[in-house]
mmCIF file of C-alpha atoms in Angstrom:
data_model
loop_
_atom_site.group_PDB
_atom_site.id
_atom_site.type_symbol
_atom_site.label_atom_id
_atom_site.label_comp_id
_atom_site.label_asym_id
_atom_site.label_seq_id
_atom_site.Cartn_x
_atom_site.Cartn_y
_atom_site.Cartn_z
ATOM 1 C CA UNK A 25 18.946 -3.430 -10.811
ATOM 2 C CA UNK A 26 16.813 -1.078 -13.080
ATOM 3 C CA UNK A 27 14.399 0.884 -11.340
ATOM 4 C CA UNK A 28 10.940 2.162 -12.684
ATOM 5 C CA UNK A 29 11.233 5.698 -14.004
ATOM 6 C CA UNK A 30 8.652 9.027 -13.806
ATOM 7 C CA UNK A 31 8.032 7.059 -17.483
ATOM 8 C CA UNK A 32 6.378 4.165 -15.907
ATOM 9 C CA UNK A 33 3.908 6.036 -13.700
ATOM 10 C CA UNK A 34 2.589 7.832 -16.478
ATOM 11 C CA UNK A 35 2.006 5.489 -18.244
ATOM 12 C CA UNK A 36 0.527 3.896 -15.924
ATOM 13 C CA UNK A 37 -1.830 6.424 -14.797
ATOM 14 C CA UNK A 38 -3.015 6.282 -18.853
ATOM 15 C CA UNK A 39 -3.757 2.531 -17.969
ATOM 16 C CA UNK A 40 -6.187 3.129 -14.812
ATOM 17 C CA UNK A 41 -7.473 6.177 -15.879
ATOM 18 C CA UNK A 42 -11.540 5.694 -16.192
ATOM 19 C CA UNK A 43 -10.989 2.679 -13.964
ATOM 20 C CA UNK A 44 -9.213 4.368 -10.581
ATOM 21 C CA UNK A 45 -10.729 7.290 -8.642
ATOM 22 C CA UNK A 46 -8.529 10.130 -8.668
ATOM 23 C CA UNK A 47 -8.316 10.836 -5.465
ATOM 24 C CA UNK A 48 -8.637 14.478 -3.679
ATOM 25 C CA UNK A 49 -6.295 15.923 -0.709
ATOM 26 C CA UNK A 50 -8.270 16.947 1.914
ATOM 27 C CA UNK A 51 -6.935 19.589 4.391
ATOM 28 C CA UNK A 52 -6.459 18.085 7.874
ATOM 29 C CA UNK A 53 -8.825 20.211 10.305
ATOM 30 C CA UNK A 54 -6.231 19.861 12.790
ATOM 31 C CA UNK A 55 -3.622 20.937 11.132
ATOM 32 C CA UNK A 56 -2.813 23.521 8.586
ATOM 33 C CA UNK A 57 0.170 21.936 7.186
ATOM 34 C CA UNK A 58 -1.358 18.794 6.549
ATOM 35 C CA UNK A 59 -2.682 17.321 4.058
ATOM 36 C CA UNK A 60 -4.581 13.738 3.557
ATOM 37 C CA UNK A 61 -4.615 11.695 0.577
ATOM 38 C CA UNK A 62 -7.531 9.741 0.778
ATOM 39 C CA UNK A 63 -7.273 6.109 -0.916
ATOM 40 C CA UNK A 64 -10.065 4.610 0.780
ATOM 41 C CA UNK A 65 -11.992 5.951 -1.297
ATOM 42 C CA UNK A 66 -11.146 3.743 -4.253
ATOM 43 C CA UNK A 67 -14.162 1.151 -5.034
ATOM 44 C CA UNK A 68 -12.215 -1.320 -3.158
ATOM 45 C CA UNK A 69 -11.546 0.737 -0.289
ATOM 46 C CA UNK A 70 -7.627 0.846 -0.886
ATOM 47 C CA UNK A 71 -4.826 1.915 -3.018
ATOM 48 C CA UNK A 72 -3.883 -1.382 -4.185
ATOM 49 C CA UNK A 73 -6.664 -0.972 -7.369
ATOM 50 C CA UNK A 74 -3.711 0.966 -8.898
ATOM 51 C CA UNK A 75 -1.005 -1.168 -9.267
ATOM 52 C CA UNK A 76 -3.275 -4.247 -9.905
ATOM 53 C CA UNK A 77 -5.040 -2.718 -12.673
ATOM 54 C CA UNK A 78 -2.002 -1.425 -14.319
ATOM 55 C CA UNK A 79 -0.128 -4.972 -13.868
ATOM 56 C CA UNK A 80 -3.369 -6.485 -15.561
ATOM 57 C CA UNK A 81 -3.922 -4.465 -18.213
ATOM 58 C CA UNK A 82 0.017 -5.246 -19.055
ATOM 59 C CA UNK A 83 -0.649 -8.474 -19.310
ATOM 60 C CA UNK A 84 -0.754 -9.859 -23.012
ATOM 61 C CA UNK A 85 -4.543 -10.790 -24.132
ATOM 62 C CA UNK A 86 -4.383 -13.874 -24.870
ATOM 63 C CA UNK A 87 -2.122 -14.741 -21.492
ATOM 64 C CA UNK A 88 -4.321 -12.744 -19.661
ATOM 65 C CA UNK A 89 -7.445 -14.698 -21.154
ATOM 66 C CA UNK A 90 -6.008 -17.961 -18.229
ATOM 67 C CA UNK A 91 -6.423 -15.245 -15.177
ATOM 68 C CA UNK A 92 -4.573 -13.933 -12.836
ATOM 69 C CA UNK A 93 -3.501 -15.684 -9.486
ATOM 70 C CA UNK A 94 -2.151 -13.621 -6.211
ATOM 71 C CA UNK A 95 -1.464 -13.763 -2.830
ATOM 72 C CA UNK A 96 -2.701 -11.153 -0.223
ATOM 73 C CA UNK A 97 -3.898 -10.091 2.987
ATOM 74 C CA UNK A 98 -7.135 -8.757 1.280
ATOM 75 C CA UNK A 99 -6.589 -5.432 -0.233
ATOM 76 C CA UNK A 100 -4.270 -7.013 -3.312
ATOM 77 C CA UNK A 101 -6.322 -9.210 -3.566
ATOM 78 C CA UNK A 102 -9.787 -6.908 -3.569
ATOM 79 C CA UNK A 103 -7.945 -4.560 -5.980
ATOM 80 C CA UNK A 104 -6.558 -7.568 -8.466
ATOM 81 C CA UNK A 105 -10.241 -9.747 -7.953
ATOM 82 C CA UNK A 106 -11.996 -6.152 -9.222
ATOM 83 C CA UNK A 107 -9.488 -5.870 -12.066
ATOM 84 C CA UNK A 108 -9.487 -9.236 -13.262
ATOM 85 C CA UNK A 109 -13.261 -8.628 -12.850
ATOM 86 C CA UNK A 110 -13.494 -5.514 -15.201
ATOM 87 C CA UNK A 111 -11.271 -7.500 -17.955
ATOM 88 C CA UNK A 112 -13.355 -10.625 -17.734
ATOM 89 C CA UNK A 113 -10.781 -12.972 -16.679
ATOM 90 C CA UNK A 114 -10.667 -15.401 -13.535
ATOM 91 C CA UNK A 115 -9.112 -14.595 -10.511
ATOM 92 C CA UNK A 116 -7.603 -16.662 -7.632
ATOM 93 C CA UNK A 117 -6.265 -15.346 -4.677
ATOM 94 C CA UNK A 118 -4.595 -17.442 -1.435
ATOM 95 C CA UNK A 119 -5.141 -15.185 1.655
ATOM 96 C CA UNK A 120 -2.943 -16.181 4.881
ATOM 97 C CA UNK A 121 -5.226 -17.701 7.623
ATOM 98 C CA UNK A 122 -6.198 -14.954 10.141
ATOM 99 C CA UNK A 123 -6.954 -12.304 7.469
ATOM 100 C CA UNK A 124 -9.367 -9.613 8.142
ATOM 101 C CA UNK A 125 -12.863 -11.631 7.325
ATOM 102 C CA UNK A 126 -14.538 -8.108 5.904
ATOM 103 C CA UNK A 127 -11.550 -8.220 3.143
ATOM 104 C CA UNK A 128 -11.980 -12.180 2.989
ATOM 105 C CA UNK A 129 -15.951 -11.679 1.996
ATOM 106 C CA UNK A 130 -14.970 -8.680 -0.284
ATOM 107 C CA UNK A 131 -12.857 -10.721 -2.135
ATOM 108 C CA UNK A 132 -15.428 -13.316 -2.868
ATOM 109 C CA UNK A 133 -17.697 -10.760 -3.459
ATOM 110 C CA UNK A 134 -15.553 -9.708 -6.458
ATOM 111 C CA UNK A 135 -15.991 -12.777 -8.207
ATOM 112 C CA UNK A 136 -12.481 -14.534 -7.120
ATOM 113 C CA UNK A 137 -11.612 -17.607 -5.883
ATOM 114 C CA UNK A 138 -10.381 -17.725 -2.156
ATOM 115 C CA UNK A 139 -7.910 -20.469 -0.910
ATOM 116 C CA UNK A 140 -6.795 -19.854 2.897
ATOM 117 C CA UNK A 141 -3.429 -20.801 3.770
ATOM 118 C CA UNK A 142 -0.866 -20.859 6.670
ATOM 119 C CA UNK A 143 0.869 -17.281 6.377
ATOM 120 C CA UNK A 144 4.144 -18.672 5.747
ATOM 121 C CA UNK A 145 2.966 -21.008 2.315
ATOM 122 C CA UNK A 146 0.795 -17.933 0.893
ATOM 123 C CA UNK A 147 3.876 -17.347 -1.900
ATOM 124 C CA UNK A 148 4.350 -21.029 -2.300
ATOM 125 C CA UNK A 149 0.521 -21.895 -2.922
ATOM 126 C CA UNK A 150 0.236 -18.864 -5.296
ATOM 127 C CA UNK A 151 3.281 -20.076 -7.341
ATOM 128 C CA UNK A 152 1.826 -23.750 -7.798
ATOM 129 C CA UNK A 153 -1.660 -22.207 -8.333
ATOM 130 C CA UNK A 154 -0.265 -20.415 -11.108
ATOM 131 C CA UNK A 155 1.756 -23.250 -12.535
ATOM 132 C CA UNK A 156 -0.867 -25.393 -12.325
ATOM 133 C CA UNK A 157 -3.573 -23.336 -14.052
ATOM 134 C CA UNK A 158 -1.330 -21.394 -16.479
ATOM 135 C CA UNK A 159 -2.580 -17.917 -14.843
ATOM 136 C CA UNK A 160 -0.473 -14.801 -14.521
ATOM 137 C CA UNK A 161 0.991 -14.295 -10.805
ATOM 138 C CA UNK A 162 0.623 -10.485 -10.128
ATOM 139 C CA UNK A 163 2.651 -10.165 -6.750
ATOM 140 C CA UNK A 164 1.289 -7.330 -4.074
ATOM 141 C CA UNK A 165 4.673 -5.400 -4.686
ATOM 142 C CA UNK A 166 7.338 -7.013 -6.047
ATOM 143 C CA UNK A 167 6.778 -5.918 -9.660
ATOM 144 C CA UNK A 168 7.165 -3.205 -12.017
ATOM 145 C CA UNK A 169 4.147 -2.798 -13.118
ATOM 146 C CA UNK A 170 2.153 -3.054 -9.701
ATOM 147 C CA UNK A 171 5.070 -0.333 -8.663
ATOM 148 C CA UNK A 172 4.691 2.173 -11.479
ATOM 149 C CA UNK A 173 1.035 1.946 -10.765
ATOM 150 C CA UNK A 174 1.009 2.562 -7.032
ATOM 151 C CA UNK A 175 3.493 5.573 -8.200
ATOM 152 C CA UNK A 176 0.679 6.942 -9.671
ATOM 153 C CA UNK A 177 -0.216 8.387 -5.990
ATOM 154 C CA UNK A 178 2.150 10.149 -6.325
ATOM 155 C CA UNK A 179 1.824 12.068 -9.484
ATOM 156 C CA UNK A 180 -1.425 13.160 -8.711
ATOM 157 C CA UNK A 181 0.262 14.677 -5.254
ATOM 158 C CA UNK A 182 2.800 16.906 -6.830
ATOM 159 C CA UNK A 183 -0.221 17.931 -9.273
ATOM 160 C CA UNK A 184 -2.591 18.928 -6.597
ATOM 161 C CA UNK A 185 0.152 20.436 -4.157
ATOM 162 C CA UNK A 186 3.263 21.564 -6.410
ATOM 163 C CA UNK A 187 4.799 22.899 -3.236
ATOM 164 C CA UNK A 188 4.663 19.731 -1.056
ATOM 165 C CA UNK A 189 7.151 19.350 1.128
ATOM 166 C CA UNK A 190 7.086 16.169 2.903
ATOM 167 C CA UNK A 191 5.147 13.063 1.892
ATOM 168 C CA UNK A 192 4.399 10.248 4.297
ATOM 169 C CA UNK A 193 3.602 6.740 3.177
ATOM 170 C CA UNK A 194 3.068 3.597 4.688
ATOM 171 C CA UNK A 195 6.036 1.267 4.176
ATOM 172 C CA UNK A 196 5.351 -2.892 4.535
ATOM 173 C CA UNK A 197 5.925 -4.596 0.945
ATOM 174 C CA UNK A 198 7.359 -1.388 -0.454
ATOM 175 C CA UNK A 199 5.597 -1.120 -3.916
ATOM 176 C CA UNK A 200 3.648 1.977 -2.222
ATOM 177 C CA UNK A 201 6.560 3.611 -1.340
ATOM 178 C CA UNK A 202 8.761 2.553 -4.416
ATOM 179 C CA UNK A 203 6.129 4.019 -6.751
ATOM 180 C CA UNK A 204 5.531 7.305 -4.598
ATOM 181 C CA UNK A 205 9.051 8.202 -4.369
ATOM 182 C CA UNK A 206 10.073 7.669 -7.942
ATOM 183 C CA UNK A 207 7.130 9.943 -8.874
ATOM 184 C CA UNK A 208 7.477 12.570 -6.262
ATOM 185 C CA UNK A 209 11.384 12.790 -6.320
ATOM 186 C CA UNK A 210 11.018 13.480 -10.593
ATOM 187 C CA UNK A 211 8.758 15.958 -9.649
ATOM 188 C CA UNK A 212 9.432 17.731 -6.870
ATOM 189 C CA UNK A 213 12.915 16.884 -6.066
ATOM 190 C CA UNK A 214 13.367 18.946 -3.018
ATOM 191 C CA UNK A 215 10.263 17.230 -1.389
ATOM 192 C CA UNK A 216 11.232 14.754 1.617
ATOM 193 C CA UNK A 217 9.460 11.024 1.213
ATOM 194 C CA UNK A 218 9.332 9.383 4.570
ATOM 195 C CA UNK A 219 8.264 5.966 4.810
ATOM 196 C CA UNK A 220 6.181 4.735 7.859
ATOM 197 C CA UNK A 221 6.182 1.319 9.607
ATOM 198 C CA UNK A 222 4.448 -0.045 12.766
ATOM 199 C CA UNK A 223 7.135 -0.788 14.944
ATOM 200 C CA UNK A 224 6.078 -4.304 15.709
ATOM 201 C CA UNK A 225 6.684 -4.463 11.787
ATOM 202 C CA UNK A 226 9.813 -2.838 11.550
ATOM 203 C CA UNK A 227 11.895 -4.532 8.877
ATOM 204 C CA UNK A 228 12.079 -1.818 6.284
ATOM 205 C CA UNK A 229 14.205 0.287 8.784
ATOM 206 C CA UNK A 230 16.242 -2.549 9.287
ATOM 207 C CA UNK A 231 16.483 -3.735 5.872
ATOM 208 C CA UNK A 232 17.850 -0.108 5.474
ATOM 209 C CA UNK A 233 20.606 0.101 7.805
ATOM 210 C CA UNK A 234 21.642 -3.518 6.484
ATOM 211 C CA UNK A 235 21.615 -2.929 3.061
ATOM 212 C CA UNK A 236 19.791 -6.096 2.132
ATOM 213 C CA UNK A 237 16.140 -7.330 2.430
ATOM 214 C CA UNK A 238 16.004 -8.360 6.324
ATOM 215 C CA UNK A 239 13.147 -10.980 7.447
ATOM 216 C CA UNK A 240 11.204 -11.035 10.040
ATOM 217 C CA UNK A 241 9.164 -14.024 10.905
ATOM 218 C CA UNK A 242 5.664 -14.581 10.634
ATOM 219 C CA UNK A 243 5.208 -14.477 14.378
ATOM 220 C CA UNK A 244 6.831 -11.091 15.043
ATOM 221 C CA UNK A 245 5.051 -9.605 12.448
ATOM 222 C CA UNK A 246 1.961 -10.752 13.488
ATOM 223 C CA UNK A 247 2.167 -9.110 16.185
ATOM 224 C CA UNK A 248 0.787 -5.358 14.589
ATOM 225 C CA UNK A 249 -2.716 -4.279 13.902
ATOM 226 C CA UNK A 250 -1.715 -3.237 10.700
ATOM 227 C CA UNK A 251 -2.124 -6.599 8.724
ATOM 228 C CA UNK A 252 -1.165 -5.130 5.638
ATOM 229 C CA UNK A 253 2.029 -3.827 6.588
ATOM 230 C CA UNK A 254 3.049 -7.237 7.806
ATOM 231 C CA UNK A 255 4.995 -8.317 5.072
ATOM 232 C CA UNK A 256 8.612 -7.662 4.134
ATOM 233 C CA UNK A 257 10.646 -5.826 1.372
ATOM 234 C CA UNK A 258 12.051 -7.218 -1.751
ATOM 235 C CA UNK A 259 15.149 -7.050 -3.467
ATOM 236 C CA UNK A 260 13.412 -4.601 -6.433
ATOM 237 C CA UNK A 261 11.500 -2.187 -3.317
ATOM 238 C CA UNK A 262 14.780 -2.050 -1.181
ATOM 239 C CA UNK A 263 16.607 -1.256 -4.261
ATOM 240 C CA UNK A 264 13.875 1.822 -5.018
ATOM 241 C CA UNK A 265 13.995 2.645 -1.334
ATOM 242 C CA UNK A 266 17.435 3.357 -0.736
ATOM 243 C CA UNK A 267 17.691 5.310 -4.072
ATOM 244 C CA UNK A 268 14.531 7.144 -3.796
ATOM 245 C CA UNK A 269 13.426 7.661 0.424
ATOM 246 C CA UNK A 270 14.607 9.329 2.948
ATOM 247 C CA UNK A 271 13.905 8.009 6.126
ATOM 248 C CA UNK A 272 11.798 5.744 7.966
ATOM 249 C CA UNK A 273 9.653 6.794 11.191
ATOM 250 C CA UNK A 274 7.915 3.984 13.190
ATOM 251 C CA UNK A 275 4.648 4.255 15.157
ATOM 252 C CA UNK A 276 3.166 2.530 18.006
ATOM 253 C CA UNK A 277 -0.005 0.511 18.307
ATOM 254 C CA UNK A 278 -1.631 3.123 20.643
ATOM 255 C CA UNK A 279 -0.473 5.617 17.905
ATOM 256 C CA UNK A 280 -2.171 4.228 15.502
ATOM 257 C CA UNK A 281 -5.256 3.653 16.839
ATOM 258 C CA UNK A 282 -5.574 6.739 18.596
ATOM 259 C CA UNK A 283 -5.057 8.138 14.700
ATOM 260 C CA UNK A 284 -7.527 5.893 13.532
ATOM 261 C CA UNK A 285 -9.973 7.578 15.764
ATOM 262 C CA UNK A 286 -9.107 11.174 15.116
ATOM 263 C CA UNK A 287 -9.239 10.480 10.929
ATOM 264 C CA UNK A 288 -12.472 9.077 11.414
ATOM 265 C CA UNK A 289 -14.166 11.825 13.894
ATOM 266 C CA UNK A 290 -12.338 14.965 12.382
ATOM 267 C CA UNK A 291 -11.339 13.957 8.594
ATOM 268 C CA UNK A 292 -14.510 11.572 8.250
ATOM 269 C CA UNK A 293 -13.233 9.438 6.901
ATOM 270 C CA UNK A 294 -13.031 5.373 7.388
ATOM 271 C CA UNK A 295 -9.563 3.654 7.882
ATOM 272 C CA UNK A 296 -7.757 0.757 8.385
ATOM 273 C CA UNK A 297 -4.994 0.381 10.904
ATOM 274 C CA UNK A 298 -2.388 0.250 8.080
ATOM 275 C CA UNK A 299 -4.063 3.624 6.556
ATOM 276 C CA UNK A 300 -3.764 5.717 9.515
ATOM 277 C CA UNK A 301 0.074 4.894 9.929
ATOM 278 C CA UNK A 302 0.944 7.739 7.957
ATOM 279 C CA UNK A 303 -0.973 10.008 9.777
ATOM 280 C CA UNK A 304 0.046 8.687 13.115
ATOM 281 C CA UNK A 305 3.531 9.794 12.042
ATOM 282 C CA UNK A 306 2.734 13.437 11.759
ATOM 283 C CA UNK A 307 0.355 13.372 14.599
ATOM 284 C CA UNK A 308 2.849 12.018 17.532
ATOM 285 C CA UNK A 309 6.420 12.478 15.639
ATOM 286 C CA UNK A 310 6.295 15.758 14.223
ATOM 287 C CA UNK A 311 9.458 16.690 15.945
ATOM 288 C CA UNK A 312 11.478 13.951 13.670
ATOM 289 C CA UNK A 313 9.616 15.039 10.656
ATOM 290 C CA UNK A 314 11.285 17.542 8.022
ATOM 291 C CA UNK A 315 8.785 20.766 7.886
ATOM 292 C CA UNK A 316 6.557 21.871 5.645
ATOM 293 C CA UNK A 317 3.665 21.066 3.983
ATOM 294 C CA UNK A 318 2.771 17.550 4.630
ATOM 295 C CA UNK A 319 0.527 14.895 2.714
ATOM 296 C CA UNK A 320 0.501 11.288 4.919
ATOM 297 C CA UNK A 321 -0.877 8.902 2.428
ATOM 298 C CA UNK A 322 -4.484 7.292 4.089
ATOM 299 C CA UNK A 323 -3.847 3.856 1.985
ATOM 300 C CA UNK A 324 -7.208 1.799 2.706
ATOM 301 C CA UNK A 325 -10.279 1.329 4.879
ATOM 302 C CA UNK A 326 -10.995 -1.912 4.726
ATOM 303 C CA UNK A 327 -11.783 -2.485 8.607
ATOM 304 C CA UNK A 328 -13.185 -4.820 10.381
ATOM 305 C CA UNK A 329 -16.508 -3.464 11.786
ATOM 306 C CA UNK A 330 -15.095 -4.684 15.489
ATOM 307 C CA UNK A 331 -11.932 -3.258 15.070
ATOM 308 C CA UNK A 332 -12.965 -0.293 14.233
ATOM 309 C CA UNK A 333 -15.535 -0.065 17.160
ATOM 310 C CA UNK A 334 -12.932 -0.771 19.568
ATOM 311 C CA UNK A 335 -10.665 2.452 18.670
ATOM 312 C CA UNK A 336 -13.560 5.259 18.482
ATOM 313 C CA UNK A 337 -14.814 3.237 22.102
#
């Protein structure tokens, strides 16, 4: 299976450029190793604007002109709804009952079209949606160009901090993590890229000691606070990950909400349960960690208002 190269993210990153925020690092007050890269502060609170407005822009005109179709949890679909937005095409995107209702509203905000599904038919109803209509699927991770766009994270790492020496980034589809290692590994080959999953959502760390893409059902999955981590690899991400990672750390619920707190009263900075899993890593498993100079990847902040209540107490 090809994988993307350091190629792809460039290019990429000429594709969102003027459309993404390049985001800062921001020096952990806690800890002088550590750095955070901030992604919620992308206009749709998340990384995901990368890879969907790299996918879209791929996309030939006059394909493009019958919109775009995806399935998500919210941020994909935010970060695809505000790219099909900005090329002036339509945008439908099936979001698994249960979602997060402040990234349900934010995706109707954006102009798209919502259809609510049981989790396990959100691929299904996105397929015939797109068959049906004639619009482009753009998948949350399983594609090259969504990849070679989230890789653009990064790039801009390695730029900021040529002497990083560990990067930490959240792990559920694997397009993050695909895209971060290929650019950070071209780069700065001696840096170590660990990937981070809730441990009620471990499946990547499975999928890893099998060798193959291992499912876990809906129901186990569920189970995490970290609703965008919930989903498992693909052939394409495992394939990326076992070439390009090089390890996986879980966390725990109390982990990560006890790392949502600190980000938000020390960094300032809003977050997610899936954004803070990075940081939970280096907070409560340092001792597993390689040393060095750290960046943990914050990947979104689109929380619900009671959520977030509930961890700062």
């Amino acid at each position: 299976m090809e994988l993307i190269s350091i190629e792809d993210v460039r290019a990429a990153a000429a594709d969102i450029a003027g459309t993404v925020v390049r985001t800062p690092l921001l020096p952990a007050s806690w800890d002088d190793a550590l750095w955070l890269k901030p992604e919620s502060l992308q206009p749709v609170g998340s990384f995901k604007l990368r890879g969907a407005t790299h996918a879209v822009a791929r996309i030939d005109p006059a394909v493009r002109a019958r919109g775009v179709v995806t399935h998500s949890s919210g941020n994909h679909g935010q970060a695809l709804a505000y790219a099909a937005r900005s090329a002036g095409v339509a945008c439908r995107v099936v979001v698994p009952e249960g979602a997060p209702t402040v990234k349900v509203d934010r995706i109707r905000a954006r102009g798209a079209e919502v259809v609510l599904v049981p989790p396990a038919r959100r691929l299904a109803e996105a397929e015939r949606i797109a068959a049906e209509t004639g619009g482009t699927l753009v998948p949350p991770f399983d594609d090259r160009h969504v990849i070679a766009g989230q890789g653009t994270i990064g790039l801009e790492i390695v730029e900021d901090l040529p002497d990083v020496d560990v990067v930490l980034v959240p792990v559920g589809g694997g397009g993050l993590s695909s895209g971060v290692a290929t650019a950070v590994k071209a780069l700065r080959p001696s840096a170590a890229v660990i990937g981070v999953e809730p441990l009620l959502a471990a499946d990547a760390r499975e999928s890893l000691a099998a060798g193959e893409v291992v499912l876990w059902d809906v129901e186990r999955t569920q189970r995490t606070s970290a609703d965008g981590l919930r989903t498992h690899l693909s052939d394409l991400t495992l394939a990326h990950l076992r070439d390009r990672i090089d390890g996986i750390v879980t966390v725990t619920e109390e982990e990560i909400a006890l790392a949502m707190a600190r980000l938000v009263r020390e960094a300032r900075l809003v977050v997610e349960p899936s954004g803070a899993v990075a940081a939970a890593a280096r907070l409560f498993h340092a001792d597993d960690l390689p040393a060095g100079r750290t960046v943990a990847v914050v990947t979104g902040g689109n929380v619900d208002p009671a959520v977030l209540a509930g961890v700062l107490g």
